[in-house]
mmCIF file of C-alpha atoms and ligand atoms in Angstrom:
data_model
loop_
_atom_site.group_PDB
_atom_site.id
_atom_site.type_symbol
_atom_site.label_atom_id
_atom_site.label_comp_id
_atom_site.label_asym_id
_atom_site.label_seq_id
_atom_site.Cartn_x
_atom_site.Cartn_y
_atom_site.Cartn_z
ATOM 1 C CA MET N 1 -54.006 -73.453 26.490
ATOM 2 C CA ALA N 2 -53.028 -72.727 22.869
ATOM 3 C CA ALA N 3 -56.703 -72.198 22.006
ATOM 4 C CA THR N 4 -56.927 -69.593 24.781
ATOM 5 C CA HIS N 5 -53.949 -67.715 23.336
ATOM 6 C CA ALA N 6 -55.455 -67.816 19.834
ATOM 7 C CA ALA N 7 -58.799 -66.482 21.103
ATOM 8 C CA ALA N 8 -57.090 -63.722 23.097
ATOM 9 C CA ALA N 9 -54.977 -62.794 20.065
ATOM 10 C CA THR N 10 -58.112 -62.538 17.896
ATOM 11 C CA GLU N 11 -59.900 -60.395 20.454
ATOM 12 C CA ALA N 12 -56.894 -58.098 20.866
ATOM 13 C CA ALA N 13 -56.389 -57.776 17.101
ATOM 14 C CA VAL N 14 -59.994 -56.819 16.439
ATOM 15 C CA GLU N 15 -60.323 -54.446 19.404
ATOM 16 C CA GLY N 16 -58.308 -51.303 19.928
ATOM 17 C CA ASP N 17 -56.349 -48.957 17.777
ATOM 18 C CA HIS N 18 -53.348 -50.851 16.427
ATOM 19 C CA LEU N 19 -50.816 -49.881 13.803
ATOM 20 C CA LEU N 20 -51.254 -53.323 12.217
ATOM 21 C CA SER N 21 -53.879 -55.944 12.837
ATOM 22 C CA VAL N 22 -54.220 -59.340 11.272
ATOM 23 C CA GLU N 23 -57.677 -60.668 11.972
ATOM 24 C CA GLY N 24 -58.608 -64.312 11.446
ATOM 25 C CA VAL N 25 -56.516 -64.840 8.328
ATOM 26 C CA ASP N 26 -56.575 -68.053 6.315
ATOM 27 C CA ALA N 27 -53.863 -68.233 3.651
ATOM 28 C CA TYR N 28 -53.142 -70.886 1.036
ATOM 29 C CA TYR N 29 -50.500 -71.950 -1.462
ATOM 30 C CA GLY N 30 -52.785 -73.598 -4.035
ATOM 31 C CA GLN N 31 -54.586 -76.331 -2.104
ATOM 32 C CA SER N 32 -52.220 -76.150 0.891
ATOM 33 C CA HIS N 33 -53.941 -74.446 3.784
ATOM 34 C CA ILE N 34 -51.087 -72.744 5.686
ATOM 35 C CA LEU N 35 -52.397 -69.941 7.930
ATOM 36 C CA ARG N 36 -55.412 -70.969 9.931
ATOM 37 C CA ASP N 37 -57.535 -68.272 11.530
ATOM 38 C CA LEU N 38 -54.350 -66.405 12.414
ATOM 39 C CA SER N 39 -54.694 -63.183 14.395
ATOM 40 C CA LEU N 40 -52.078 -60.821 15.733
ATOM 41 C CA HIS N 41 -51.505 -57.127 16.139
ATOM 42 C CA VAL N 42 -48.582 -54.743 16.334
ATOM 43 C CA GLU N 43 -48.681 -51.519 18.355
ATOM 44 C CA GLU N 44 -47.050 -48.343 17.146
ATOM 45 C CA GLY N 45 -43.475 -47.999 18.444
ATOM 46 C CA GLU N 46 -43.023 -51.557 19.682
ATOM 47 C CA VAL N 47 -40.763 -54.414 18.666
ATOM 48 C CA CYS N 48 -42.930 -57.482 18.222
ATOM 49 C CA THR N 49 -41.521 -60.893 17.388
ATOM 50 C CA LEU N 50 -43.112 -63.821 15.607
ATOM 51 C CA LEU N 51 -41.515 -67.124 16.548
ATOM 52 C CA GLY N 52 -42.059 -70.765 15.643
ATOM 53 C CA ARG N 53 -40.392 -73.814 14.191
ATOM 54 C CA ASN N 54 -39.430 -74.307 10.551
ATOM 55 C CA GLY N 55 -42.512 -74.341 8.391
ATOM 56 C CA ALA N 56 -44.812 -72.886 11.092
ATOM 57 C CA GLY N 57 -45.978 -70.132 8.729
ATOM 58 C CA LYS N 58 -43.890 -67.109 9.781
ATOM 59 C CA THR N 59 -42.717 -66.078 6.297
ATOM 60 C CA THR N 60 -46.213 -66.738 4.961
ATOM 61 C CA THR N 61 -47.567 -64.300 7.561
ATOM 62 C CA LEU N 62 -45.097 -61.584 6.525
ATOM 63 C CA ARG N 63 -45.800 -62.147 2.825
ATOM 64 C CA SER N 64 -49.556 -62.001 3.465
ATOM 65 C CA ILE N 65 -49.155 -58.633 5.224
ATOM 66 C CA ALA N 66 -46.816 -57.271 2.530
ATOM 67 C CA GLY N 67 -49.226 -58.153 -0.278
ATOM 68 C CA ALA N 68 -46.730 -60.596 -1.800
ATOM 69 C CA ARG N 69 -48.464 -63.379 -3.746
ATOM 70 C CA PRO N 70 -48.453 -66.293 -3.291
ATOM 71 C CA PRO N 71 -49.832 -66.981 -0.679
ATOM 72 C CA GLU N 72 -53.479 -66.263 -1.348
ATOM 73 C CA VAL N 73 -55.419 -64.816 1.588
ATOM 74 C CA ARG N 74 -58.905 -66.309 1.350
ATOM 75 C CA GLU N 75 -60.391 -65.368 4.725
ATOM 76 C CA GLY N 76 -59.818 -62.616 7.259
ATOM 77 C CA THR N 77 -58.716 -58.998 7.198
ATOM 78 C CA ILE N 78 -55.380 -57.224 7.431
ATOM 79 C CA ARG N 79 -55.486 -53.570 8.534
ATOM 80 C CA PHE N 80 -52.711 -51.014 8.624
ATOM 81 C CA LYS N 81 -53.274 -47.495 9.971
ATOM 82 C CA ASP N 82 -57.006 -48.236 9.854
ATOM 83 C CA GLU N 83 -56.936 -49.126 6.156
ATOM 84 C CA ASP N 84 -57.940 -52.534 4.894
ATOM 85 C CA ILE N 85 -54.860 -53.744 3.019
ATOM 86 C CA THR N 86 -55.909 -57.393 2.611
ATOM 87 C CA ASP N 87 -56.046 -57.332 -1.169
ATOM 88 C CA ARG N 88 -53.541 -54.575 -1.880
ATOM 89 C CA SER N 89 -50.490 -54.997 -4.105
ATOM 90 C CA THR N 90 -46.962 -54.959 -2.657
ATOM 91 C CA GLU N 91 -46.465 -51.469 -4.170
ATOM 92 C CA ASP N 92 -49.580 -50.138 -2.419
ATOM 93 C CA VAL N 93 -48.644 -51.727 0.897
ATOM 94 C CA SER N 94 -45.129 -50.372 0.643
ATOM 95 C CA SER N 95 -46.386 -46.881 -0.233
ATOM 96 C CA LEU N 96 -48.376 -46.925 3.015
ATOM 97 C CA GLY N 97 -45.134 -47.439 4.944
ATOM 98 C CA ILE N 98 -44.566 -51.186 5.334
ATOM 99 C CA SER N 99 -41.139 -52.554 4.344
ATOM 100 C CA LEU N 100 -40.256 -56.230 4.250
ATOM 101 C CA VAL N 101 -36.619 -57.347 4.354
ATOM 102 C CA PRO N 102 -36.855 -60.938 3.112
ATOM 103 C CA GLU N 103 -34.740 -63.827 4.333
ATOM 104 C CA GLU N 104 -32.593 -63.893 1.197
ATOM 105 C CA ARG N 105 -31.153 -60.376 1.800
ATOM 106 C CA ARG N 106 -31.644 -58.832 -1.597
ATOM 107 C CA VAL N 107 -28.682 -56.685 -2.541
ATOM 108 C CA PHE N 108 -27.072 -56.046 -5.923
ATOM 109 C CA PRO N 109 -23.795 -57.986 -5.649
ATOM 110 C CA ASN N 110 -21.970 -56.215 -8.484
ATOM 111 C CA LEU N 111 -22.730 -52.720 -7.210
ATOM 112 C CA THR N 112 -20.941 -51.044 -4.328
ATOM 113 C CA VAL N 113 -22.575 -50.442 -0.968
ATOM 114 C CA GLU N 114 -23.053 -46.783 -1.837
ATOM 115 C CA GLU N 115 -24.530 -47.615 -5.252
ATOM 116 C CA ASN N 116 -26.963 -50.053 -3.630
ATOM 117 C CA LEU N 117 -28.127 -47.264 -1.326
ATOM 118 C CA HIS N 118 -28.338 -44.710 -4.136
ATOM 119 C CA LEU N 119 -30.472 -47.047 -6.235
ATOM 120 C CA SER N 120 -33.335 -46.316 -3.854
ATOM 121 C CA ASP N 121 -32.951 -42.608 -4.650
ATOM 122 C CA VAL N 122 -32.914 -43.354 -8.389
ATOM 123 C CA ALA N 123 -36.098 -45.412 -8.053
ATOM 124 C CA ARG N 124 -37.696 -42.598 -6.082
ATOM 125 C CA ASN N 125 -36.784 -39.958 -8.666
ATOM 126 C CA TRP N 126 -37.936 -42.170 -11.495
ATOM 127 C CA SER N 127 -41.297 -42.771 -9.815
ATOM 128 C CA ASN N 128 -41.681 -38.980 -9.576
ATOM 129 C CA VAL N 129 -40.985 -38.711 -13.298
ATOM 130 C CA VAL N 130 -43.562 -41.316 -14.257
ATOM 131 C CA GLY N 131 -45.974 -39.922 -11.681
ATOM 132 C CA ARG N 132 -46.803 -43.212 -10.043
ATOM 133 C CA ASP N 133 -47.663 -43.298 -6.391
ATOM 134 C CA VAL N 134 -45.167 -45.943 -5.355
ATOM 135 C CA SER N 135 -43.297 -46.246 -2.098
ATOM 136 C CA MET N 136 -40.245 -44.392 -3.323
ATOM 137 C CA ASP N 137 -42.294 -41.209 -3.555
ATOM 138 C CA HIS N 138 -41.877 -41.013 0.191
ATOM 139 C CA PRO N 139 -38.293 -40.354 1.113
ATOM 140 C CA GLY N 140 -36.981 -42.213 4.132
ATOM 141 C CA MET N 141 -33.527 -41.861 5.661
ATOM 142 C CA SER N 142 -30.717 -40.156 3.753
ATOM 143 C CA THR N 143 -27.573 -42.154 3.022
ATOM 144 C CA GLU N 144 -25.769 -40.229 5.786
ATOM 145 C CA GLU N 145 -28.492 -41.128 8.306
ATOM 146 C CA VAL N 146 -28.287 -44.753 7.230
ATOM 147 C CA TYR N 147 -24.515 -44.653 7.803
ATOM 148 C CA GLU N 148 -25.130 -43.402 11.339
ATOM 149 C CA VAL N 149 -27.189 -46.522 12.035
ATOM 150 C CA PHE N 150 -24.655 -48.766 10.284
ATOM 151 C CA PRO N 151 -21.155 -47.252 10.609
ATOM 152 C CA ARG N 152 -19.780 -50.499 9.157
ATOM 153 C CA LEU N 153 -21.485 -49.738 5.843
ATOM 154 C CA LYS N 154 -19.811 -46.351 5.668
ATOM 155 C CA GLU N 155 -16.421 -48.047 6.063
ATOM 156 C CA ARG N 156 -17.368 -50.382 3.217
ATOM 157 C CA ALA N 157 -19.054 -47.730 1.013
ATOM 158 C CA SER N 158 -16.969 -48.424 -2.091
ATOM 159 C CA GLN N 159 -16.833 -52.210 -1.696
ATOM 160 C CA LYS N 160 -18.916 -54.450 -3.989
ATOM 161 C CA ALA N 161 -21.943 -55.763 -2.063
ATOM 162 C CA GLY N 162 -21.223 -59.318 -3.222
ATOM 163 C CA THR N 163 -17.936 -59.309 -1.329
ATOM 164 C CA LEU N 164 -19.479 -58.262 2.006
ATOM 165 C CA SER N 165 -19.816 -60.756 4.853
ATOM 166 C CA GLY N 166 -23.253 -62.222 5.571
ATOM 167 C CA GLY N 167 -23.777 -59.824 8.465
ATOM 168 C CA GLU N 168 -22.773 -56.815 6.394
ATOM 169 C CA GLN N 169 -25.122 -57.893 3.589
ATOM 170 C CA GLN N 170 -27.901 -58.139 6.153
ATOM 171 C CA MET N 171 -27.115 -54.604 7.318
ATOM 172 C CA LEU N 172 -27.204 -53.387 3.709
ATOM 173 C CA ALA N 173 -30.554 -55.090 3.064
ATOM 174 C CA ILE N 174 -32.031 -53.414 6.172
ATOM 175 C CA ALA N 175 -30.389 -50.109 5.205
ATOM 176 C CA ARG N 176 -32.038 -50.213 1.776
ATOM 177 C CA ALA N 177 -35.442 -50.694 3.441
ATOM 178 C CA LEU N 178 -34.794 -47.655 5.632
ATOM 179 C CA LYS N 179 -34.280 -45.490 2.542
ATOM 180 C CA GLN N 180 -38.030 -45.768 2.090
ATOM 181 C CA ASP N 181 -40.366 -44.004 4.474
ATOM 182 C CA THR N 182 -41.008 -46.912 6.811
ATOM 183 C CA ASP N 183 -43.508 -47.003 9.655
ATOM 184 C CA LEU N 184 -43.422 -50.774 10.022
ATOM 185 C CA LEU N 185 -40.208 -52.649 9.302
ATOM 186 C CA MET N 186 -40.701 -56.401 8.899
ATOM 187 C CA LEU N 187 -37.517 -58.433 9.172
ATOM 188 C CA ASP N 188 -37.501 -62.097 8.146
ATOM 189 C CA GLU N 189 -34.809 -63.986 10.060
ATOM 190 C CA PRO N 190 -32.154 -61.245 10.098
ATOM 191 C CA TYR N 191 -29.824 -63.335 12.272
ATOM 192 C CA GLU N 192 -29.873 -66.434 10.068
ATOM 193 C CA GLY N 193 -26.411 -67.832 9.423
ATOM 194 C CA LEU N 194 -24.624 -65.098 11.377
ATOM 195 C CA ALA N 195 -21.935 -65.651 14.002
ATOM 196 C CA PRO N 196 -22.926 -64.655 17.559
ATOM 197 C CA GLN N 197 -20.714 -61.571 17.512
ATOM 198 C CA ILE N 198 -22.246 -60.324 14.250
ATOM 199 C CA ILE N 199 -25.733 -61.072 15.581
ATOM 200 C CA ARG N 200 -24.988 -58.592 18.361
ATOM 201 C CA THR N 201 -23.986 -55.897 15.830
ATOM 202 C CA VAL N 202 -27.177 -56.407 13.803
ATOM 203 C CA GLU N 203 -29.165 -56.558 17.058
ATOM 204 C CA ASP N 204 -27.713 -53.191 18.162
ATOM 205 C CA ALA N 205 -28.663 -51.644 14.832
ATOM 206 C CA ILE N 206 -32.226 -52.995 15.051
ATOM 207 C CA GLN N 207 -32.449 -51.608 18.574
ATOM 208 C CA ARG N 208 -31.273 -48.193 17.337
ATOM 209 C CA ILE N 209 -33.882 -48.237 14.552
ATOM 210 C CA ALA N 210 -36.555 -49.116 17.130
ATOM 211 C CA ASP N 211 -35.345 -46.396 19.516
ATOM 212 C CA ALA N 212 -35.671 -43.890 16.668
ATOM 213 C CA GLY N 213 -39.389 -44.735 16.536
ATOM 214 C CA THR N 214 -39.767 -47.326 13.763
ATOM 215 C CA THR N 215 -42.135 -50.144 14.671
ATOM 216 C CA ILE N 216 -40.643 -53.566 14.044
ATOM 217 C CA LEU N 217 -42.102 -57.006 13.377
ATOM 218 C CA LEU N 218 -39.256 -59.486 13.697
ATOM 219 C CA VAL N 219 -39.498 -63.086 12.516
ATOM 220 C CA GLU N 220 -36.804 -65.302 13.972
ATOM 221 C CA GLN N 221 -35.691 -68.882 14.491
ATOM 222 C CA ASN N 222 -33.292 -67.613 17.130
ATOM 223 C CA ALA N 223 -35.887 -67.147 19.864
ATOM 224 C CA VAL N 224 -33.388 -66.136 22.535
ATOM 225 C CA ALA N 225 -31.952 -63.300 20.421
ATOM 226 C CA ALA N 226 -35.435 -62.176 19.361
ATOM 227 C CA MET N 227 -36.711 -62.076 22.937
ATOM 228 C CA ASN N 228 -33.733 -59.871 23.861
ATOM 229 C CA ILE N 229 -35.069 -56.959 21.863
ATOM 230 C CA ALA N 230 -38.794 -57.646 21.510
ATOM 231 C CA ASP N 231 -41.423 -56.149 23.808
ATOM 232 C CA ARG N 232 -44.021 -58.750 22.837
ATOM 233 C CA ALA N 233 -43.969 -62.161 21.215
ATOM 234 C CA TYR N 234 -46.264 -64.468 19.286
ATOM 235 C CA VAL N 235 -45.497 -68.114 18.816
ATOM 236 C CA ILE N 236 -47.179 -69.817 15.899
ATOM 237 C CA ASP N 237 -47.482 -73.489 15.119
ATOM 238 C CA GLN N 238 -49.088 -75.019 12.030
ATOM 239 C CA GLY N 239 -50.321 -71.594 10.990
ATOM 240 C CA SER N 240 -52.074 -70.671 14.245
ATOM 241 C CA VAL N 241 -51.130 -68.616 17.289
ATOM 242 C CA VAL N 242 -50.261 -70.818 20.269
ATOM 243 C CA PHE N 243 -48.777 -68.100 22.483
ATOM 244 C CA ALA N 244 -49.303 -64.333 22.702
ATOM 245 C CA GLY N 245 -47.748 -62.253 25.440
ATOM 246 C CA ASP N 246 -44.835 -60.189 26.704
ATOM 247 C CA SER N 247 -41.325 -61.456 26.025
ATOM 248 C CA GLU N 248 -40.962 -61.775 29.807
ATOM 249 C CA GLU N 249 -43.984 -64.076 29.958
ATOM 250 C CA LEU N 250 -42.574 -66.229 27.179
ATOM 251 C CA ARG N 251 -39.213 -66.425 28.935
ATOM 252 C CA ALA N 252 -41.017 -67.707 32.021
ATOM 253 C CA ASP N 253 -43.202 -70.151 30.055
ATOM 254 C CA GLU N 254 -40.912 -73.146 29.890
ATOM 255 C CA SER N 255 -43.449 -75.553 28.424
ATOM 256 C CA THR N 256 -44.256 -73.289 25.426
ATOM 257 C CA ARG N 257 -40.569 -72.652 24.802
ATOM 258 C CA GLU N 258 -39.699 -76.339 24.912
ATOM 259 C CA ARG N 259 -42.698 -77.538 22.958
ATOM 260 C CA TYR N 260 -42.764 -74.988 20.148
ATOM 261 C CA LEU N 261 -39.318 -73.394 20.076
ATOM 262 C CA GLY N 262 -37.006 -76.102 21.356
ATOM 263 C CA VAL N 263 -35.248 -73.704 23.755
HETATM 264 P P1 ATP H 301 -38.878 -71.210 8.095
HETATM 265 O O1 ATP H 301 -38.406 -70.789 9.432
HETATM 266 O O2 ATP H 301 -38.408 -72.557 7.704
HETATM 267 O O3 ATP H 301 -38.663 -70.166 7.039
HETATM 268 P P2 ATP H 301 -41.681 -70.445 8.271
HETATM 269 O O4 ATP H 301 -42.341 -70.501 9.593
HETATM 270 O O5 ATP H 301 -41.292 -69.117 7.767
HETATM 271 O O6 ATP H 301 -40.452 -71.434 8.266
HETATM 272 P P3 ATP H 301 -43.215 -70.663 5.849
HETATM 273 O O7 ATP H 301 -42.098 -70.341 4.928
HETATM 274 O O8 ATP H 301 -44.247 -69.640 6.087
HETATM 275 O O9 ATP H 301 -42.669 -71.156 7.255
HETATM 276 O O10 ATP H 301 -43.892 -71.989 5.317
HETATM 277 C C1 ATP H 301 -45.098 -72.518 5.857
HETATM 278 C C2 ATP H 301 -45.513 -73.735 5.043
HETATM 279 O O11 ATP H 301 -45.865 -73.322 3.737
HETATM 280 C C3 ATP H 301 -44.420 -74.783 4.884
HETATM 281 O O12 ATP H 301 -45.012 -76.039 5.023
HETATM 282 C C4 ATP H 301 -43.912 -74.565 3.480
HETATM 283 O O13 ATP H 301 -43.469 -75.770 2.917
HETATM 284 C C5 ATP H 301 -45.155 -74.077 2.763
HETATM 285 N N1 ATP H 301 -44.794 -73.173 1.653
HETATM 286 C C6 ATP H 301 -44.024 -72.064 1.740
HETATM 287 N N2 ATP H 301 -43.912 -71.455 0.541
HETATM 288 C C7 ATP H 301 -44.617 -72.203 -0.332
HETATM 289 C C8 ATP H 301 -44.914 -72.106 -1.738
HETATM 290 N N3 ATP H 301 -44.452 -71.090 -2.477
HETATM 291 N N4 ATP H 301 -45.669 -73.072 -2.275
HETATM 292 C C9 ATP H 301 -46.164 -74.101 -1.544
HETATM 293 N N5 ATP H 301 -45.943 -74.250 -0.206
HETATM 294 C C10 ATP H 301 -45.188 -73.314 0.386
#
């Protein structure tokens, strides 16, 4: 059954006109072979989720797409907007419109919310000065637009980021990604460590970002929350796809949920 899903995922990734396609990727940390012939694709305008247990290879998949090294991609191809980005640097990948919000929610704790958001503008202006084609050359949302998505951040504009709650820091990390021109927003476990009520606030914001047309690839441990907002889901186990289908299909597939997600 899992082999069927993997084969279908490969076929779908290779065929058709996708925003992102990952085709038969093998990725390693040194000698450790982590992603094994992994294929998936993301369509423009959808919310796609990548689920799986701890250590399944979800973060490794996002890092492989984003050009972050390690891991090392030794086999397979990653395409974005028809360009082969397999061996591109993180700067190149980001300049094409892919943003990754990593699990550790990178914000500058000693700067205020507003300063954190303005730093993206500073980086953009600086890159114009030095003439390098980096992501910040492409303006994304203005600070006011970001505040419309996250009204909570506007209320906290002059507060130091380090004193924000976990949920607010998550919002700020996502907000900083939106200040770049983003066609594909990759979120690594945005709900981790958040109380259910805060998860709903972050979930609403992600939904609003998706409704505004940004394509999202969402990695989550919280499969139930992820399935709430995702159109399609992949489940990976030991670095390979074991389920590919609509969120509805996954909800109905009790054996996959129990075996690979524990829900
Ligand atoms: P989690 O939900 O726990 O974050 P994950 O599905 O995102 O899990 P990965 O972080 O992709 O899993 O890890 C996949 C495997 O790769 C794990 O066995 C992990 O120990 C290993 N791994 C991750 N990062 C490194 C690294 N820098 N060096 C060596 N091995 C690593």
